[in-house]
Short mmCIF file of C-alpha atoms in Angstrom, two decimals:
data_model
loop_
_atom_site.label_atom_id
_atom_site.label_comp_id
_atom_site.label_asym_id
_atom_site.label_seq_id
_atom_site.Cartn_x
_atom_site.Cartn_y
_atom_site.Cartn_z
CA UNK L 1 11.92 18.51 29.43
CA UNK L 2 10.25 15.95 27.18
CA UNK L 3 7.60 18.50 26.11
CA UNK L 4 10.30 21.07 25.39
CA UNK L 5 12.17 18.51 23.27
CA UNK L 6 9.04 17.73 21.25
CA UNK L 7 8.30 21.44 20.75
CA UNK L 8 11.89 22.01 19.64
CA UNK L 9 11.61 19.17 17.11
CA UNK L 10 8.35 20.53 15.68
CA UNK L 11 9.64 24.11 15.33
CA UNK L 12 13.14 23.18 14.12
CA UNK L 13 12.25 23.50 10.40
CA UNK L 14 11.23 27.13 10.98
CA UNK L 15 14.37 28.19 12.83
CA UNK L 16 16.35 31.10 11.41
CA UNK L 17 19.20 28.71 10.57
CA UNK L 18 16.95 26.45 8.51
CA UNK L 19 15.23 29.38 6.82
CA UNK L 20 18.65 30.64 5.79
CA UNK L 21 19.37 27.22 4.31
CA UNK L 22 16.13 27.37 2.32
CA UNK L 23 17.09 30.78 1.00
CA UNK L 24 20.51 29.42 0.01
CA UNK L 25 18.90 26.51 -1.88
CA UNK L 26 16.84 28.97 -3.93
CA UNK L 27 19.84 31.22 -4.57
CA UNK L 28 22.13 28.33 -5.53
CA UNK L 29 19.72 25.65 -6.68
CA UNK L 30 20.77 22.05 -7.41
CA UNK L 31 19.43 22.10 -10.95
CA UNK L 32 19.72 18.35 -11.56
CA UNK L 33 17.46 17.52 -8.62
CA UNK L 34 15.02 20.34 -9.33
CA UNK L 35 14.61 19.38 -12.99
CA UNK L 36 14.17 15.70 -12.05
CA UNK L 37 11.44 16.54 -9.52
CA UNK L 38 9.75 18.93 -11.93
CA UNK L 39 9.71 16.53 -14.89
CA UNK L 40 8.66 13.52 -12.80
CA UNK L 41 5.84 15.40 -11.06
CA UNK L 42 4.70 17.01 -14.31
CA UNK L 43 4.43 13.66 -16.09
CA UNK L 44 2.68 12.08 -13.11
CA UNK L 45 0.04 14.80 -12.75
CA UNK L 46 -0.42 15.07 -16.53
CA UNK L 47 -1.14 11.33 -16.64
CA UNK L 48 -3.61 11.69 -13.76
CA UNK L 49 -5.39 14.61 -15.45
CA UNK L 50 -5.64 12.86 -18.82
CA UNK L 51 -6.94 9.64 -17.30
CA UNK L 52 -9.46 11.58 -15.25
CA UNK L 53 -10.96 13.17 -18.33
CA UNK L 54 -10.52 10.59 -21.06
CA UNK L 55 -8.85 7.40 -19.89
CA UNK L 56 -10.30 3.89 -19.68
CA UNK L 57 -11.74 3.91 -16.16
CA UNK L 58 -10.87 0.30 -15.33
CA UNK L 59 -7.20 0.79 -16.07
CA UNK L 60 -6.63 4.45 -15.22
CA UNK L 61 -4.90 3.44 -11.98
CA UNK L 62 -2.60 1.11 -13.92
CA UNK L 63 -1.62 3.94 -16.25
CA UNK L 64 -0.88 6.27 -13.33
CA UNK L 65 1.00 3.65 -11.32
CA UNK L 66 3.11 2.86 -14.38
CA UNK L 67 4.20 6.45 -14.95
CA UNK L 68 5.08 6.75 -11.26
CA UNK L 69 7.11 3.54 -11.39
CA UNK L 70 8.95 4.72 -14.51
CA UNK L 71 9.70 8.08 -12.92
CA UNK L 72 10.98 6.51 -9.71
CA UNK L 73 13.39 4.25 -11.57
CA UNK L 74 14.45 7.05 -13.94
CA UNK L 75 15.03 9.82 -11.40
CA UNK L 76 15.52 7.94 -8.13
CA UNK L 77 19.33 8.18 -8.35
CA UNK L 78 19.09 11.92 -9.12
CA UNK L 79 16.60 13.42 -6.67
CA UNK L 80 15.08 10.49 -4.82
CA UNK L 81 12.05 10.74 -7.14
CA UNK L 82 9.49 11.99 -4.61
CA UNK L 83 7.09 13.77 -7.00
CA UNK L 84 4.82 14.25 -4.00
CA UNK L 85 5.00 16.86 -1.20
CA UNK L 86 3.61 14.34 1.31
CA UNK L 87 6.41 11.91 0.46
CA UNK L 88 8.96 14.71 0.72
CA UNK L 89 7.61 15.68 4.15
CA UNK L 90 7.86 12.11 5.42
CA UNK L 91 11.40 11.72 4.05
CA UNK L 92 12.49 15.02 5.59
CA UNK L 93 10.89 14.10 8.93
CA UNK L 94 12.89 10.86 8.93
CA UNK L 95 16.13 12.81 8.53
CA UNK L 96 16.75 11.38 5.06
CA UNK L 97 16.67 14.79 3.33
CA UNK L 98 17.70 18.28 4.38
CA UNK L 99 14.79 20.57 5.31
CA UNK L 100 15.98 23.28 2.96
CA UNK L 101 16.14 21.05 -0.09
CA UNK L 102 12.82 19.50 0.94
CA UNK L 103 11.18 22.94 0.89
CA UNK L 104 12.50 23.53 -2.63
CA UNK L 105 11.18 20.13 -3.71
CA UNK L 106 7.69 20.95 -2.42
CA UNK L 107 7.56 24.26 -4.31
CA UNK L 108 8.79 22.64 -7.53
CA UNK L 109 6.32 19.75 -7.22
CA UNK L 110 3.37 22.10 -6.67
CA UNK L 111 4.31 24.30 -9.64
CA UNK L 112 4.76 21.22 -11.84
CA UNK L 113 1.40 19.83 -10.69
CA UNK L 114 -0.47 23.02 -11.59
CA UNK L 115 1.18 23.30 -15.01
CA UNK L 116 0.56 19.61 -15.75
CA UNK L 117 -3.13 19.82 -14.84
CA UNK L 118 -3.59 22.91 -17.02
CA UNK L 119 -1.83 21.08 -19.87
CA UNK L 120 -4.10 18.03 -19.48
CA UNK L 121 -7.20 20.18 -19.43
CA UNK L 122 -6.00 22.02 -22.54
CA UNK L 123 -5.52 18.69 -24.33
CA UNK L 124 -9.07 17.54 -23.52
CA UNK L 125 -10.68 20.95 -23.76
CA UNK L 126 -12.44 20.84 -20.44
CA UNK L 127 -12.14 20.20 -16.73
CA UNK L 128 -13.74 17.93 -14.13
CA UNK L 129 -14.39 19.47 -10.68
CA UNK L 130 -11.98 18.23 -8.02
CA UNK L 131 -13.15 16.86 -4.68
CA UNK L 132 -16.18 14.96 -3.38
CA UNK L 133 -19.03 14.89 -5.86
CA UNK L 134 -21.79 17.28 -4.80
CA UNK L 135 -24.80 15.20 -3.87
CA UNK L 136 -22.77 12.03 -4.41
CA UNK L 137 -22.75 8.83 -2.41
CA UNK L 138 -19.84 9.81 -0.18
CA UNK L 139 -19.45 12.63 2.32
CA UNK L 140 -16.38 14.81 2.75
CA UNK L 141 -15.06 12.86 5.74
CA UNK L 142 -15.28 9.53 3.91
CA UNK L 143 -13.28 10.99 1.02
CA UNK L 144 -10.66 12.48 3.34
CA UNK L 145 -10.43 9.21 5.26
CA UNK L 146 -9.54 7.15 2.18
CA UNK L 147 -7.08 9.87 1.13
CA UNK L 148 -5.42 9.56 4.54
CA UNK L 149 -5.36 5.76 4.44
CA UNK L 150 -3.78 5.37 1.01
CA UNK L 151 -1.41 8.34 1.34
CA UNK L 152 -0.23 6.67 4.55
CA UNK L 153 0.26 3.46 2.59
CA UNK L 154 2.21 5.27 -0.14
CA UNK L 155 4.52 7.11 2.26
CA UNK L 156 5.12 3.99 4.33
CA UNK L 157 6.04 1.96 1.24
CA UNK L 158 8.40 4.73 0.05
CA UNK L 159 10.14 4.85 3.42
CA UNK L 160 10.36 1.07 3.81
CA UNK L 161 11.67 0.35 0.30
CA UNK L 162 13.58 3.44 -0.86
CA UNK L 163 14.86 5.00 2.38
CA UNK L 164 16.46 1.99 4.04
CA UNK L 165 20.11 0.99 4.28
CA UNK L 166 19.76 -2.33 2.43
CA UNK L 167 19.72 -1.75 -1.35
CA UNK L 168 17.06 -3.41 -3.50
CA UNK L 169 15.78 -3.28 -7.05
CA UNK L 170 12.06 -3.51 -6.30
CA UNK L 171 11.55 -0.06 -4.75
CA UNK L 172 10.13 1.51 -7.93
CA UNK L 173 7.75 -1.38 -8.53
CA UNK L 174 6.49 -1.22 -4.95
CA UNK L 175 6.03 2.56 -4.92
CA UNK L 176 4.33 2.72 -8.31
CA UNK L 177 1.87 -0.06 -7.62
CA UNK L 178 0.58 1.54 -4.44
CA UNK L 179 -1.39 3.68 -6.90
CA UNK L 180 -2.75 0.56 -8.60
CA UNK L 181 -3.92 -0.67 -5.21
CA UNK L 182 -5.31 2.55 -3.77
CA UNK L 183 -6.29 4.35 -6.97
CA UNK L 184 -8.51 1.52 -8.11
CA UNK L 185 -9.88 0.84 -4.62
CA UNK L 186 -10.62 4.43 -3.56
CA UNK L 187 -10.66 6.40 -6.81
CA UNK L 188 -14.42 6.02 -7.12
CA UNK L 189 -14.79 7.65 -3.68
CA UNK L 190 -12.31 10.52 -3.41
CA UNK L 191 -10.67 10.59 -6.83
CA UNK L 192 -7.55 8.90 -5.45
CA UNK L 193 -5.10 11.81 -5.34
CA UNK L 194 -2.80 10.69 -2.44
CA UNK L 195 -0.53 13.59 -3.36
CA UNK L 196 -0.80 17.33 -2.54
CA UNK L 197 0.69 18.23 -5.95
CA UNK L 198 -2.06 16.22 -7.66
CA UNK L 199 -4.77 17.72 -5.45
CA UNK L 200 -3.53 21.29 -5.92
CA UNK L 201 -2.92 20.83 -9.63
CA UNK L 202 -6.31 19.29 -10.43
CA UNK L 203 -8.13 21.87 -8.30
CA UNK L 204 -6.31 24.76 -10.00
CA UNK L 205 -6.84 23.18 -13.41
CA UNK L 206 -10.60 23.15 -12.84
CA UNK L 207 -10.79 26.53 -11.06
CA UNK L 208 -13.65 27.65 -13.32
CA UNK L 209 -15.87 24.96 -11.74
CA UNK L 210 -14.91 25.91 -8.18
CA UNK L 211 -11.79 25.79 -6.03
CA UNK L 212 -10.85 24.85 -2.49
CA UNK L 213 -11.24 21.10 -1.96
CA UNK L 214 -7.50 20.65 -2.44
CA UNK L 215 -6.90 22.26 0.97
CA UNK L 216 -8.58 19.61 3.18
CA UNK L 217 -7.15 16.91 0.91
CA UNK L 218 -3.65 18.30 1.46
CA UNK L 219 -4.15 18.41 5.23
CA UNK L 220 -5.25 14.74 5.26
CA UNK L 221 -2.33 13.74 3.05
CA UNK L 222 0.25 15.58 5.16
CA UNK L 223 -1.14 14.05 8.36
CA UNK L 224 -0.82 10.64 6.70
CA UNK L 225 2.82 11.38 5.85
CA UNK L 226 3.50 12.27 9.48
CA UNK L 227 1.83 9.07 10.67
CA UNK L 228 3.77 6.98 8.16
CA UNK L 229 7.04 8.46 9.40
CA UNK L 230 6.32 7.46 13.00
CA UNK L 231 5.15 4.00 11.94
CA UNK L 232 8.34 3.52 9.93
CA UNK L 233 10.42 4.70 12.89
CA UNK L 234 8.74 2.11 15.12
CA UNK L 235 8.91 -0.80 12.66
CA UNK L 236 12.47 -0.11 11.48
CA UNK L 237 14.38 1.09 14.58
CA UNK L 238 17.69 2.68 13.69
CA UNK L 239 16.56 3.85 10.25
CA UNK L 240 15.19 7.20 11.47
CA UNK L 241 17.29 10.02 12.84
CA UNK L 242 16.78 10.42 16.59
CA UNK L 243 15.51 6.86 17.17
CA UNK L 244 17.79 4.28 18.77
CA UNK L 245 18.56 1.08 16.87
CA UNK L 246 17.27 -2.12 18.45
CA UNK L 247 16.25 -5.62 17.47
CA UNK L 248 12.94 -6.08 15.65
CA UNK L 249 10.97 -7.73 18.45
CA UNK L 250 7.69 -9.64 18.41
CA UNK L 251 5.42 -6.61 19.05
CA UNK L 252 6.87 -4.89 15.97
CA UNK L 253 6.35 -8.04 13.91
CA UNK L 254 2.73 -8.30 15.04
CA UNK L 255 2.07 -4.64 14.21
CA UNK L 256 3.55 -5.22 10.74
CA UNK L 257 1.30 -8.25 10.21
CA UNK L 258 -1.77 -6.30 11.34
CA UNK L 259 -0.96 -3.32 9.10
CA UNK L 260 -0.34 -5.46 6.03
CA UNK L 261 -3.52 -7.48 6.52
CA UNK L 262 -5.52 -4.30 7.16
CA UNK L 263 -4.47 -2.82 3.82
CA UNK L 264 -5.17 -6.09 2.02
CA UNK L 265 -8.72 -6.37 3.42
CA UNK L 266 -9.75 -2.73 2.99
CA UNK L 267 -8.52 -2.87 -0.61
CA UNK L 268 -10.52 -6.05 -1.21
CA UNK L 269 -13.66 -4.52 0.30
CA UNK L 270 -13.54 -1.23 -1.59
CA UNK L 271 -12.83 -2.97 -4.89
CA UNK L 272 -15.69 -5.42 -4.47
CA UNK L 273 -18.13 -2.74 -3.37
CA UNK L 274 -17.35 -0.62 -6.43
CA UNK L 275 -19.31 -3.19 -8.41
CA UNK L 276 -18.96 -5.69 -11.26
CA UNK L 277 -17.79 -3.05 -13.75
CA UNK L 278 -14.50 -2.83 -11.82
CA UNK L 279 -12.48 -5.05 -14.16
CA UNK L 280 -9.15 -4.30 -12.48
CA UNK L 281 -10.20 -5.39 -8.98
CA UNK L 282 -7.99 -8.48 -8.95
CA UNK L 283 -4.94 -6.51 -10.04
CA UNK L 284 -5.62 -3.84 -7.43
CA UNK L 285 -5.89 -6.41 -4.63
CA UNK L 286 -2.77 -8.20 -5.83
CA UNK L 287 -0.92 -4.89 -5.89
CA UNK L 288 -1.91 -4.17 -2.28
CA UNK L 289 -0.49 -7.52 -1.21
CA UNK L 290 2.67 -7.08 -3.30
CA UNK L 291 3.57 -3.61 -2.07
CA UNK L 292 2.98 -4.45 1.58
CA UNK L 293 5.12 -7.58 1.21
CA UNK L 294 7.95 -5.48 -0.17
CA UNK L 295 7.50 -2.90 2.59
CA UNK L 296 7.16 -5.20 5.59
CA UNK L 297 8.91 -8.48 4.71
CA UNK L 298 12.13 -7.35 6.46
CA UNK L 299 10.10 -6.79 9.64
CA UNK L 300 7.82 -9.83 10.00
CA UNK L 301 8.19 -11.88 6.84
CA UNK L 302 4.92 -10.35 5.57
CA UNK L 303 2.61 -13.38 5.83
CA UNK L 304 -0.70 -11.45 6.15
CA UNK L 305 -2.51 -14.79 5.90
CA UNK L 306 -3.01 -17.53 8.53
CA UNK L 307 -2.81 -20.21 5.80
CA UNK L 308 0.59 -18.90 4.76
CA UNK L 309 1.68 -18.87 8.39
CA UNK L 310 0.50 -22.48 8.77
CA UNK L 311 2.44 -23.52 5.66
CA UNK L 312 5.57 -21.80 6.96
CA UNK L 313 5.10 -23.48 10.36
CA UNK L 314 4.84 -26.94 8.77
CA UNK L 315 7.87 -26.12 6.65
CA UNK L 316 9.74 -25.36 9.92
CA UNK L 317 10.42 -21.64 9.57
CA UNK L 318 8.29 -20.34 12.46
CA UNK L 319 7.55 -21.61 15.97
CA UNK L 320 4.00 -22.63 16.91
CA UNK L 321 3.58 -19.89 19.54
CA UNK L 322 4.86 -17.22 17.17
CA UNK L 323 2.63 -18.53 14.40
CA UNK L 324 -0.41 -18.35 16.67
CA UNK L 325 0.39 -14.74 17.56
CA UNK L 326 0.87 -13.93 13.86
CA UNK L 327 -2.56 -15.40 13.07
CA UNK L 328 -4.14 -13.33 15.85
CA UNK L 329 -2.55 -10.13 14.54
CA UNK L 330 -3.66 -10.97 11.00
CA UNK L 331 -7.27 -11.53 12.05
CA UNK L 332 -7.20 -8.32 14.11
CA UNK L 333 -5.87 -6.29 11.18
CA UNK L 334 -8.38 -7.93 8.84
CA UNK L 335 -11.33 -7.13 11.13
CA UNK L 336 -10.21 -3.49 11.32
CA UNK L 337 -9.99 -3.42 7.52
CA UNK L 338 -13.45 -4.97 7.21
CA UNK L 339 -15.02 -2.52 9.64
CA UNK L 340 -13.27 0.34 7.85
CA UNK L 341 -14.57 -0.44 4.36
CA UNK L 342 -18.04 -0.98 5.79
CA UNK L 343 -18.07 2.34 7.68
CA UNK L 344 -16.49 4.32 4.82
CA UNK L 345 -19.13 3.16 2.34
CA UNK L 346 -22.12 3.92 4.53
CA UNK L 347 -22.60 0.40 5.87
CA UNK L 348 -22.20 -1.48 2.60
CA UNK L 349 -21.03 -5.08 2.92
CA UNK L 350 -21.00 -8.39 1.09
CA UNK L 351 -20.74 -12.04 2.04
CA UNK L 352 -19.06 -15.32 1.23
CA UNK L 353 -20.56 -18.42 -0.27
CA UNK L 354 -20.99 -20.02 -3.67
CA UNK L 355 -22.09 -17.56 -6.33
CA UNK L 356 -24.53 -18.13 -9.19
CA UNK L 357 -25.10 -21.75 -10.14
CA UNK L 358 -22.12 -23.04 -8.13
CA UNK L 359 -22.51 -25.06 -4.92
CA UNK L 360 -20.45 -25.47 -1.76
CA UNK L 361 -18.33 -28.24 -3.27
CA UNK L 362 -17.25 -25.93 -6.09
CA UNK L 363 -16.48 -23.06 -3.70
CA UNK L 364 -14.54 -25.18 -1.21
CA UNK L 365 -12.50 -26.98 -3.86
CA UNK L 366 -11.71 -23.68 -5.59
CA UNK L 367 -10.54 -22.08 -2.33
CA UNK L 368 -8.39 -25.13 -1.54
CA UNK L 369 -6.71 -25.20 -4.96
CA UNK L 370 -5.82 -21.55 -5.24
CA UNK L 371 -4.82 -21.14 -1.59
CA UNK L 372 -2.51 -24.08 -2.32
CA UNK L 373 -1.07 -22.09 -5.24
CA UNK L 374 -0.60 -18.96 -3.12
CA UNK L 375 1.08 -20.78 -0.23
CA UNK L 376 3.30 -22.85 -2.53
CA UNK L 377 4.42 -19.64 -4.21
CA UNK L 378 5.33 -18.12 -0.84
CA UNK L 379 7.29 -21.20 0.22
CA UNK L 380 9.22 -21.56 -3.03
CA UNK L 381 10.15 -17.91 -3.60
CA UNK L 382 10.43 -16.48 -0.08
CA UNK L 383 11.67 -19.26 2.23
CA UNK L 384 14.47 -20.93 0.25
CA UNK L 385 18.14 -20.41 1.06
CA UNK L 386 19.25 -20.11 -2.57
CA UNK L 387 17.14 -17.09 -3.49
CA UNK L 388 19.38 -15.34 -6.02
CA UNK L 389 16.70 -15.71 -8.69
CA UNK L 390 13.87 -14.35 -6.50
CA UNK L 391 15.48 -11.93 -4.02
CA UNK L 392 13.85 -8.93 -5.72
CA UNK L 393 10.90 -10.63 -7.42
CA UNK L 394 9.39 -12.53 -4.49
CA UNK L 395 6.74 -9.89 -3.79
CA UNK L 396 5.69 -9.74 -7.44
CA UNK L 397 5.34 -13.53 -7.60
CA UNK L 398 3.31 -13.77 -4.39
CA UNK L 399 1.11 -10.78 -5.22
CA UNK L 400 0.32 -12.05 -8.68
CA UNK L 401 -0.82 -15.38 -7.27
CA UNK L 402 -3.84 -13.27 -6.26
CA UNK L 403 -4.27 -12.16 -9.88
CA UNK L 404 -4.31 -15.83 -10.84
CA UNK L 405 -6.79 -16.93 -8.18
CA UNK L 406 -8.92 -13.80 -8.09
CA UNK L 407 -9.76 -13.89 -11.78
CA UNK L 408 -9.85 -17.69 -12.04
CA UNK L 409 -12.33 -18.44 -9.24
CA UNK L 410 -13.82 -15.06 -8.34
CA UNK L 411 -17.07 -16.08 -10.01
CA UNK L 412 -17.22 -19.31 -7.98
CA UNK L 413 -16.17 -18.44 -4.42
CA UNK L 414 -14.98 -14.83 -4.53
CA UNK L 415 -11.35 -15.92 -4.26
CA UNK L 416 -10.67 -15.10 -0.60
CA UNK L 417 -7.68 -17.50 -0.31
CA UNK L 418 -7.09 -16.29 3.25
CA UNK L 419 -8.88 -17.19 6.52
CA UNK L 420 -8.35 -13.68 7.92
CA UNK L 421 -9.99 -12.18 4.84
CA UNK L 422 -12.88 -14.67 5.08
CA UNK L 423 -13.45 -13.88 8.77
CA UNK L 424 -13.41 -10.12 8.16
CA UNK L 425 -15.81 -10.32 5.21
CA UNK L 426 -18.36 -12.53 6.94
CA UNK L 427 -18.11 -10.66 10.25
CA UNK L 428 -19.09 -7.38 8.55
CA UNK L 429 -21.75 -9.23 6.55
CA UNK L 430 -23.50 -10.31 9.77
CA UNK L 431 -24.92 -6.77 9.89
CA UNK L 432 -26.71 -7.52 6.62
CA UNK L 433 -27.98 -10.93 7.68
CA UNK L 434 -24.90 -13.03 6.90
CA UNK L 435 -23.90 -16.26 8.63
CA UNK L 436 -20.56 -16.53 10.41
CA UNK L 437 -20.23 -20.27 9.79
CA UNK L 438 -19.46 -19.60 6.13
CA UNK L 439 -16.08 -18.09 6.93
CA UNK L 440 -15.23 -21.15 9.05
CA UNK L 441 -15.91 -23.42 6.06
CA UNK L 442 -13.70 -21.21 3.90
CA UNK L 443 -10.97 -21.19 6.56
CA UNK L 444 -10.89 -25.00 6.79
CA UNK L 445 -10.43 -25.27 3.02
CA UNK L 446 -7.78 -22.57 2.98
CA UNK L 447 -5.84 -24.12 5.87
CA UNK L 448 -5.96 -27.42 4.02
CA UNK L 449 -4.53 -25.69 0.95
CA UNK L 450 -1.69 -24.25 3.03
CA UNK L 451 -0.91 -27.64 4.58
CA UNK L 452 -0.94 -29.33 1.17
CA UNK L 453 1.44 -26.66 -0.17
CA UNK L 454 3.87 -27.36 2.67
CA UNK L 455 3.72 -31.09 1.90
CA UNK L 456 4.46 -30.55 -1.78
CA UNK L 457 7.30 -28.15 -0.91
CA UNK L 458 8.97 -30.74 1.30
CA UNK L 459 8.82 -33.23 -1.58
CA UNK L 460 10.12 -30.83 -4.25
CA UNK L 461 12.73 -29.14 -2.01
CA UNK L 462 14.16 -31.92 0.15
CA UNK L 463 17.47 -30.10 0.47
CA UNK L 464 15.79 -27.14 2.17
CA UNK L 465 14.11 -29.41 4.71
CA UNK L 466 17.38 -31.20 5.47
CA UNK L 467 19.13 -27.87 6.12
CA UNK L 468 16.42 -26.89 8.59
CA UNK L 469 16.73 -30.21 10.44
CA UNK L 470 20.49 -29.91 10.95
#
């Protein structure tokens, strides 16, 4: 009976009743939604195409993430602002959009993507082949893997921020800046499409140089959308049609912590391994942290950092046993992220330790100071009772603490600011002759920074501490 139910669910979109609904949508189209999806997708893919051929490489992802963010805020109230067949598939699978209208969206998005890519290529008078570079450093499966990973991230963030019952104002920021995180981290490997309309459009726009790589990209992206839907259904019970509502228990919280820390670490690794010419690495890493905070804060609080968890424990907002489990999940997610970036780049890795002319004192003091900043930011914007001024900006503030620290002390210590990150980096570096003790030194300094942040918070926010003690 269970197998029959699963088969029925998988074939439901292709039933005669649903096919009739699709036909009806084409015969009596909702023009407002169709135009919104067409314009938003066209502008998105046009921006991708232009940046691919003539943009400033270091900030191409910022340009693309910005146009996506603008489109989401502009057309979200009209069509939902998907602009991406993978997103549409995940939204439909969650029961948040009718199958028939979803099918129309996908067709419109693909047509808009092709026209936008042709327009971009006409503007620049040429075309760049789409897909893995022939004879390049990365194989087809490595490219498809990063497409899967960051399309999963995008769809999960869309579902967790724009398809939930609680309204918020940060959904567009979170969705747009997934592209800043993933585009900058993985663009040098796969091109960073994360969108079947982008893949199809760019491949059709460069048909004279060859065609076909869009097909495996689209398969990977659609599989990622399906995985994101099931992950969302597990993490947010009651939000998805067909799943019973229940309390968010500890296993769900631990999965959320592991997922968030995984995306943080793999984004760090891929950005660092791209090389010193990657000027936007700090912004990309900060964006990964920000968007996962917005997506998963309602589930676990989105710590993703044992030092943050320690600071929140000292502040009195988490029990010791729960904090220990959080730290374990964070380290587990970080190790998976570290192994992933190492495997996906053919065994490339890097280590911790003072860089250049700096010594261990410089590195340890730098890690202490800027972990202190990060943890103090978390405590002051995400754990206070009077949060009217930060209820939608908390993720931006916390994420951009990484921009501050990453660029300020990256040349001294690398700017890990997180024991889980340090452990993952040095564990993968052991393969290349690294020494595990380095991450323990980093962790001690980072835990000290978290503890110091909690102490300062209790001095500057005595009212919050008194409320907790009552």
